[in-house]
Tab-separated table of C-alpha atoms and ligand atoms in Angstrom:
chain	number	residue	atom	x	y	z
X	1	MET	CA	-145.054	-39.315	-162.730
X	2	TYR	CA	-143.337	-41.568	-165.212
X	3	LEU	CA	-141.890	-45.067	-165.082
X	4	GLY	CA	-138.254	-45.947	-165.669
X	5	ALA	CA	-137.093	-49.049	-167.525
X	6	ILE	CA	-133.677	-50.677	-167.753
X	7	GLU	CA	-132.949	-53.529	-170.142
X	8	ALA	CA	-129.582	-54.596	-168.787
X	9	GLY	CA	-127.741	-56.582	-171.453
X	10	GLY	CA	-124.241	-57.940	-171.779
X	11	THR	CA	-123.390	-55.595	-174.662
X	12	LYS	CA	-125.668	-52.638	-173.973
X	13	PHE	CA	-128.028	-51.195	-171.402
X	14	VAL	CA	-131.172	-49.713	-172.895
X	15	CYS	CA	-132.845	-47.239	-170.538
X	16	ALA	CA	-136.213	-45.651	-171.123
X	17	ILE	CA	-138.753	-43.370	-169.536
X	18	GLY	CA	-142.326	-44.295	-170.280
X	19	ASN	CA	-145.850	-44.485	-169.007
X	20	GLU	CA	-148.327	-47.139	-167.969
X	21	GLN	CA	-149.741	-47.451	-171.445
X	22	GLY	CA	-146.373	-48.894	-172.416
X	23	GLN	CA	-145.412	-45.797	-174.388
X	24	ILE	CA	-141.733	-44.984	-174.434
X	25	ILE	CA	-141.142	-41.259	-174.210
X	26	GLU	CA	-137.372	-41.121	-174.136
X	27	ARG	CA	-134.660	-43.743	-174.453
X	28	VAL	CA	-130.915	-44.149	-174.505
X	29	SER	CA	-128.532	-46.995	-175.278
X	30	ILE	CA	-125.424	-47.251	-173.101
X	31	PRO	CA	-122.565	-49.643	-173.907
X	32	THR	CA	-121.979	-52.200	-171.142
X	33	THR	CA	-118.522	-51.494	-169.742
X	34	THR	CA	-117.646	-51.770	-166.045
X	35	PRO	CA	-120.557	-51.808	-163.574
X	36	GLU	CA	-119.447	-48.468	-162.068
X	37	GLU	CA	-119.195	-46.665	-165.406
X	38	THR	CA	-122.393	-48.187	-166.812
X	39	ILE	CA	-124.513	-47.429	-163.741
X	40	LYS	CA	-123.142	-43.881	-163.706
X	41	GLN	CA	-124.571	-43.368	-167.221
X	42	VAL	CA	-127.870	-44.980	-166.204
X	43	VAL	CA	-128.202	-42.636	-163.219
X	44	LYS	CA	-127.390	-39.641	-165.413
X	45	PHE	CA	-130.173	-40.573	-167.828
X	46	PHE	CA	-132.820	-40.933	-165.124
X	47	GLN	CA	-131.820	-38.178	-162.733
X	48	ASN	CA	-134.043	-35.445	-164.148
X	49	GLY	CA	-137.060	-37.674	-164.705
X	50	SER	CA	-139.791	-37.692	-162.138
X	51	LEU	CA	-140.201	-41.435	-161.669
X	52	SER	CA	-142.622	-43.377	-159.489
X	53	ALA	CA	-140.871	-46.730	-160.046
X	54	ILE	CA	-138.161	-48.442	-162.081
X	55	GLY	CA	-138.088	-51.897	-163.673
X	56	ILE	CA	-134.895	-53.803	-164.436
X	57	GLY	CA	-134.839	-56.736	-166.838
X	58	SER	CA	-131.331	-58.108	-166.512
X	59	PHE	CA	-128.947	-60.551	-168.146
X	60	GLY	CA	-128.116	-63.336	-165.756
X	61	PRO	CA	-127.922	-65.482	-163.940
X	62	ILE	CA	-129.441	-63.290	-161.248
X	63	ASP	CA	-130.699	-63.843	-157.711
X	64	LEU	CA	-134.474	-63.348	-157.595
X	65	ASP	CA	-135.100	-64.797	-154.151
X	66	VAL	CA	-136.305	-61.887	-152.022
X	67	LYS	CA	-135.234	-63.779	-148.888
X	68	SER	CA	-131.665	-64.199	-150.090
X	69	PRO	CA	-128.913	-61.788	-149.006
X	70	GLN	CA	-127.845	-61.796	-152.662
X	71	TYR	CA	-131.296	-60.724	-153.917
X	72	GLY	CA	-130.853	-58.308	-156.792
X	73	HIS	CA	-127.318	-59.425	-157.610
X	74	ILE	CA	-126.016	-60.660	-160.936
X	75	THR	CA	-124.382	-63.932	-159.873
X	76	MET	CA	-122.122	-66.305	-161.874
X	77	THR	CA	-121.826	-64.416	-165.153
X	78	PRO	CA	-118.798	-65.009	-167.396
X	79	LYS	CA	-118.451	-61.191	-167.428
X	80	ILE	CA	-116.022	-61.080	-164.513
X	81	SER	CA	-116.477	-57.442	-163.476
X	82	TRP	CA	-120.235	-58.004	-163.194
X	83	ARG	CA	-119.965	-61.169	-161.138
X	84	ASN	CA	-121.801	-60.776	-157.788
X	85	PHE	CA	-122.644	-57.177	-158.631
X	86	ASP	CA	-125.608	-55.817	-156.680
X	87	ILE	CA	-127.325	-54.141	-159.630
X	88	LEU	CA	-130.621	-53.647	-157.832
X	89	GLY	CA	-128.971	-52.244	-154.689
X	90	GLU	CA	-126.848	-49.871	-156.735
X	91	VAL	CA	-129.825	-48.448	-158.651
X	92	LYS	CA	-131.844	-48.239	-155.427
X	93	LYS	CA	-129.056	-46.189	-153.828
X	94	TYR	CA	-129.738	-43.387	-156.299
X	95	PHE	CA	-133.482	-43.913	-156.697
X	96	PRO	CA	-135.157	-44.942	-153.417
X	97	ILE	CA	-138.438	-45.845	-155.115
X	98	PRO	CA	-140.066	-49.237	-155.869
X	99	ILE	CA	-137.836	-51.215	-158.232
X	100	GLY	CA	-138.971	-54.342	-160.074
X	101	PHE	CA	-136.269	-56.849	-160.913
X	102	ASP	CA	-136.362	-59.924	-163.136
X	103	THR	CA	-134.561	-61.653	-165.983
X	104	ASP	CA	-134.462	-59.902	-169.363
X	105	VAL	CA	-136.572	-62.666	-170.883
X	106	ASN	CA	-139.145	-62.701	-168.087
X	107	ALA	CA	-139.447	-58.941	-168.579
X	108	ALA	CA	-139.991	-59.500	-172.302
X	109	ALA	CA	-142.644	-62.135	-171.587
X	110	LEU	CA	-144.439	-59.692	-169.274
X	111	GLY	CA	-144.245	-56.867	-171.830
X	112	GLU	CA	-145.720	-59.143	-174.508
X	113	LYS	CA	-148.407	-60.302	-172.089
X	114	ILE	CA	-149.530	-56.784	-171.193
X	115	TRP	CA	-149.065	-54.889	-174.458
X	116	GLY	CA	-147.957	-57.319	-177.143
X	117	ALA	CA	-148.674	-60.626	-178.840
X	118	ALA	CA	-150.068	-62.315	-175.708
X	119	ARG	CA	-152.469	-59.517	-174.759
X	120	GLU	CA	-155.613	-61.605	-175.168
X	121	VAL	CA	-154.358	-64.790	-173.501
X	122	ASP	CA	-153.498	-65.650	-169.903
X	123	SER	CA	-150.077	-67.213	-170.353
X	124	CYS	CA	-147.119	-67.047	-172.704
X	125	ILE	CA	-143.456	-67.793	-173.112
X	126	TYR	CA	-140.948	-65.484	-174.774
X	127	ILE	CA	-137.885	-67.014	-176.403
X	128	THR	CA	-134.937	-65.019	-177.652
X	129	VAL	CA	-132.576	-66.664	-180.103
X	130	GLY	CA	-129.588	-64.346	-180.331
X	131	THR	CA	-126.036	-64.552	-179.040
X	132	GLY	CA	-127.521	-66.912	-176.506
X	133	ILE	CA	-130.933	-68.502	-176.055
X	134	GLY	CA	-133.133	-67.357	-173.189
X	135	VAL	CA	-136.732	-68.047	-172.303
X	136	GLY	CA	-139.119	-66.179	-170.035
X	137	ALA	CA	-142.470	-67.509	-168.904
X	138	PHE	CA	-145.659	-65.884	-167.682
X	139	VAL	CA	-147.891	-68.619	-166.267
X	140	GLU	CA	-150.815	-68.693	-163.846
X	141	GLY	CA	-150.675	-64.931	-163.446
X	142	ASN	CA	-146.976	-64.735	-162.571
X	143	LEU	CA	-143.524	-64.679	-164.035
X	144	LEU	CA	-141.964	-68.077	-163.464
X	145	HIS	CA	-139.158	-68.270	-160.891
X	146	GLY	CA	-138.067	-71.178	-158.716
X	147	LEU	CA	-134.842	-72.520	-157.305
X	148	ILE	CA	-133.069	-69.772	-159.255
X	149	HIS	CA	-134.967	-69.040	-162.440
X	150	PRO	CA	-135.571	-71.261	-165.427
X	151	GLU	CA	-132.631	-71.639	-167.838
X	152	MET	CA	-134.557	-73.060	-170.739
X	153	GLY	CA	-131.917	-72.111	-173.303
X	154	HIS	CA	-129.709	-74.916	-172.019
X	155	ILE	CA	-132.036	-77.874	-172.416
X	156	ILE	CA	-130.792	-81.056	-174.051
X	157	VAL	CA	-132.099	-81.723	-177.540
X	158	ARG	CA	-131.840	-84.668	-179.929
X	159	ARG	CA	-129.029	-84.136	-182.401
X	160	HIS	CA	-129.867	-83.686	-186.089
X	161	PRO	CA	-128.709	-86.838	-187.940
X	162	SER	CA	-126.473	-84.861	-190.305
X	163	ASP	CA	-125.049	-82.381	-187.789
X	164	GLN	CA	-121.307	-82.854	-187.247
X	165	TYR	CA	-120.854	-79.626	-185.280
X	166	GLU	CA	-119.827	-80.345	-181.692
X	167	GLY	CA	-121.627	-77.347	-180.143
X	168	ASN	CA	-120.169	-74.335	-178.343
X	169	CYS	CA	-121.831	-74.018	-174.944
X	170	PRO	CA	-118.951	-73.621	-172.472
X	171	TYR	CA	-120.836	-75.776	-169.957
X	172	HIS	CA	-122.587	-78.422	-172.085
X	173	LYS	CA	-121.228	-78.193	-175.628
X	174	ASP	CA	-124.325	-79.462	-177.440
X	175	CYS	CA	-127.254	-78.135	-175.430
X	176	LEU	CA	-129.857	-76.087	-177.322
X	177	GLU	CA	-127.878	-72.849	-177.015
X	178	GLY	CA	-124.669	-74.625	-177.998
X	179	LEU	CA	-126.285	-75.915	-181.192
X	180	ALA	CA	-128.780	-73.261	-182.199
X	181	ALA	CA	-127.840	-69.752	-180.983
X	182	GLY	CA	-126.372	-67.261	-183.495
X	183	PRO	CA	-122.694	-68.064	-182.780
X	184	ALA	CA	-123.336	-71.818	-183.261
X	185	ILE	CA	-124.840	-71.113	-186.685
X	186	SER	CA	-121.808	-69.013	-187.686
X	187	GLU	CA	-119.310	-71.596	-186.443
X	188	ARG	CA	-121.042	-74.580	-187.974
X	189	TRP	CA	-121.498	-73.062	-191.425
X	190	GLY	CA	-118.512	-70.679	-191.508
X	191	LYS	CA	-120.695	-67.607	-192.093
X	192	ALA	CA	-123.027	-65.443	-190.018
X	193	GLY	CA	-126.718	-66.297	-190.183
X	194	VAL	CA	-127.526	-63.119	-192.063
X	195	GLU	CA	-125.360	-64.337	-194.978
X	196	LEU	CA	-127.014	-67.757	-195.136
X	197	LYS	CA	-130.464	-66.619	-196.118
X	198	ASN	CA	-131.021	-68.923	-199.076
X	199	GLN	CA	-129.377	-72.019	-197.615
X	200	THR	CA	-132.433	-74.146	-196.948
X	201	HIS	CA	-130.534	-76.879	-195.073
X	202	VAL	CA	-129.240	-74.308	-192.559
X	203	TRP	CA	-132.733	-73.249	-191.555
X	204	GLU	CA	-134.142	-76.766	-191.687
X	205	MET	CA	-131.552	-77.770	-189.092
X	206	GLU	CA	-132.124	-74.633	-187.027
X	207	ALA	CA	-135.878	-75.234	-187.053
X	208	TYR	CA	-135.308	-78.872	-186.089
X	209	TYR	CA	-133.582	-77.766	-182.883
X	210	LEU	CA	-135.893	-74.878	-182.036
X	211	ALA	CA	-139.023	-76.949	-182.705
X	212	GLN	CA	-137.827	-79.606	-180.250
X	213	ALA	CA	-137.306	-76.899	-177.650
X	214	LEU	CA	-140.765	-75.465	-178.248
X	215	VAL	CA	-142.338	-78.905	-177.991
X	216	ASN	CA	-140.619	-79.426	-174.639
X	217	TYR	CA	-141.687	-76.028	-173.316
X	218	LEU	CA	-145.202	-76.626	-174.564
X	219	LEU	CA	-145.476	-80.036	-172.955
X	220	ILE	CA	-144.118	-78.800	-169.636
X	221	LEU	CA	-145.662	-75.338	-169.253
X	222	SER	CA	-148.666	-75.456	-171.567
X	223	PRO	CA	-148.427	-71.779	-172.572
X	224	GLU	CA	-151.250	-70.285	-174.602
X	225	ARG	CA	-148.847	-68.381	-176.835
X	226	ILE	CA	-145.226	-68.863	-177.850
X	227	ILE	CA	-143.333	-65.756	-178.909
X	228	LEU	CA	-140.031	-65.960	-180.763
X	229	GLY	CA	-137.637	-62.987	-180.858
X	230	GLY	CA	-133.899	-62.217	-181.060
X	231	GLY	CA	-131.487	-61.673	-183.944
X	232	VAL	CA	-131.670	-65.172	-185.450
X	233	MET	CA	-135.452	-64.885	-185.757
X	234	MET	CA	-134.907	-62.041	-188.236
X	235	GLN	CA	-134.824	-64.907	-190.754
X	236	ASP	CA	-138.452	-64.687	-191.672
X	237	ASN	CA	-138.544	-68.178	-193.180
X	238	LEU	CA	-137.763	-69.687	-189.789
X	239	ILE	CA	-141.103	-69.304	-187.984
X	240	PRO	CA	-143.109	-71.170	-190.658
X	241	LEU	CA	-140.522	-73.989	-190.611
X	242	ILE	CA	-140.724	-74.193	-186.822
X	243	ARG	CA	-144.525	-74.257	-186.840
X	244	GLY	CA	-144.497	-77.171	-189.273
X	245	LYS	CA	-141.977	-79.149	-187.254
X	246	VAL	CA	-143.720	-78.504	-183.916
X	247	SER	CA	-146.919	-79.783	-185.437
X	248	ASP	CA	-145.150	-82.875	-186.876
X	249	MET	CA	-143.318	-83.644	-183.630
X	250	LEU	CA	-146.478	-83.373	-181.521
X	251	ASN	CA	-148.259	-85.597	-184.013
X	252	GLY	CA	-151.715	-84.660	-182.766
X	253	TYR	CA	-150.951	-85.473	-179.139
X	254	VAL	CA	-151.787	-82.037	-177.735
X	255	HIS	CA	-155.334	-81.940	-178.935
X	256	HIS	CA	-156.171	-78.258	-178.962
X	257	SER	CA	-157.429	-76.027	-181.759
X	258	ALA	CA	-154.591	-73.535	-181.117
X	259	ILE	CA	-152.169	-76.158	-182.387
X	260	LEU	CA	-154.370	-78.187	-184.704
X	261	LEU	CA	-156.070	-75.270	-186.468
X	262	ALA	CA	-154.384	-71.999	-185.601
X	263	ILE	CA	-150.686	-72.639	-185.137
X	264	ASP	CA	-149.932	-69.388	-187.050
X	265	GLU	CA	-151.486	-67.490	-184.161
X	266	PHE	CA	-149.949	-69.738	-181.530
X	267	ILE	CA	-146.256	-69.500	-182.473
X	268	VAL	CA	-145.675	-65.872	-183.338
X	269	PRO	CA	-143.084	-63.082	-183.607
X	270	PRO	CA	-143.098	-60.412	-180.869
X	271	GLY	CA	-146.041	-58.030	-180.976
X	272	LEU	CA	-143.731	-55.303	-179.659
X	273	GLY	CA	-141.039	-55.837	-182.307
X	274	GLN	CA	-137.606	-54.952	-180.897
X	275	ASN	CA	-139.215	-53.409	-177.801
X	276	SER	CA	-140.361	-56.495	-175.871
X	277	GLY	CA	-137.492	-56.250	-173.369
X	278	ILE	CA	-137.595	-52.528	-172.688
X	279	SER	CA	-141.396	-52.414	-172.583
X	280	GLY	CA	-141.263	-55.419	-170.287
X	281	ALA	CA	-138.956	-53.503	-167.945
X	282	LEU	CA	-141.563	-50.735	-167.945
X	283	ALA	CA	-144.153	-53.343	-166.994
X	284	LEU	CA	-141.878	-54.537	-164.157
X	285	ALA	CA	-141.768	-50.945	-162.910
X	286	MET	CA	-145.550	-50.738	-162.993
X	287	LYS	CA	-145.832	-54.008	-161.083
X	288	ALA	CA	-143.300	-52.834	-158.466
X	289	ARG	CA	-145.115	-49.540	-158.018
X	290	ASP	CA	-148.421	-51.341	-157.509
X	291	THR	CA	-146.998	-53.821	-155.003
X	292	GLU	CA	-144.587	-51.372	-153.342
X	293	ILE	CA	-141.490	-53.573	-153.582
Z	1	ATP	N1	-130.895	-61.601	-190.108
Z	1	ATP	C1	-130.292	-62.496	-189.331
Z	1	ATP	N2	-130.349	-63.811	-189.623
Z	1	ATP	C2	-129.766	-64.736	-188.843
Z	1	ATP	N3	-129.071	-64.441	-187.732
Z	1	ATP	C3	-128.975	-63.157	-187.388
Z	1	ATP	C4	-129.587	-62.119	-188.154
Z	1	ATP	N4	-129.336	-60.946	-187.541
Z	1	ATP	C5	-128.615	-61.239	-186.431
Z	1	ATP	N5	-128.396	-62.559	-186.345
Z	1	ATP	C6	-127.636	-63.267	-185.299
Z	1	ATP	O1	-128.217	-62.939	-184.039
Z	1	ATP	C7	-127.201	-62.864	-183.050
Z	1	ATP	C8	-127.390	-61.564	-182.260
Z	1	ATP	O2	-128.629	-61.613	-181.653
Z	1	ATP	P1	-129.336	-60.364	-180.974
Z	1	ATP	O3	-129.399	-59.277	-181.989
Z	1	ATP	O4	-130.604	-60.833	-180.383
Z	1	ATP	O5	-128.252	-59.913	-179.948
Z	1	ATP	P2	-128.041	-60.130	-178.432
Z	1	ATP	O6	-128.850	-59.101	-177.741
Z	1	ATP	O7	-126.559	-60.094	-178.248
Z	1	ATP	O8	-128.510	-61.562	-178.077
Z	1	ATP	P3	-128.823	-62.064	-176.608
Z	1	ATP	O9	-130.306	-61.909	-176.496
Z	1	ATP	O10	-128.399	-63.488	-176.601
Z	1	ATP	O11	-128.044	-61.211	-175.656
Z	1	ATP	C9	-125.871	-62.947	-183.745
Z	1	ATP	O12	-125.307	-64.224	-183.525
Z	1	ATP	C10	-126.219	-62.763	-185.214
Z	1	ATP	O13	-125.378	-63.511	-186.069
Z	2	ZN	ZN1	-125.558	-75.031	-172.263
């Protein structure tokens, strides 16, 4: 018996069949169109597999409250046709087996915890800096939920003294995502991040925002590892800049060797490369199978 994994994204759905060692045996990428059309393709991919469970790591916001009638729904997304769509219920209709359901970033955090960069520690956060900014957290043995689920991409940060860009978050303008996600970089500087490689000031400013976010997450959640993924993090000069700024901003306050002596092993790229999300969905499947949800 295999495990099924769905990384449900706003632009594509990645589906995979894998095993409990985290190995992916077969995968497909399906463009996100209407819910009906997209789920039809998902079902087609899985229908010949012999699966014991499926995991779904989804774009959000989503309802994760098992007591809620909307549990398993995508809720207030700007993607109108997906608004209030019962993604979990729809998949369950075709596959009446245990199905794990969580945010895409919580899935990624779980994948990194079990098979990736946070294997040897007990807690971690996974941050993706891409079209948006999302953060998943694995703390005290569980993925972090709550009132809804954390939305750590939208925290308020202190503005860089020379930043004139107003920010592009439709809700908050200059929250972290509005100032530091990929589209904010392109709008502020007039070019996509990939074309700005040698512009030191661009990455200094980017690191200034991301380091503040990391400091806040670190002070609130106290994770033992911080993992940074997503398209913008393809700039390989960014992680060293962020490490330096986190260390400067903390100024010795969090007195732990992980930060004082080994920050290179504390703030790290994903151990699973581009596969954190899909492997994480596999891990959600494994968890669902073991708890029979
Ligand atoms: N090498 C690079 N340097 C800087 N920015 C990059 C690079 N490659 C991609 N990006 C930026 O990353 C963003 C896309 O991120 P990603 O590939 O993680 O896609 P995504 O899945 O749409 O993001 P999200 O996780 O928010 O859904 C774009 O804004 C793009 O400009
Ligand atoms: Zn915002």
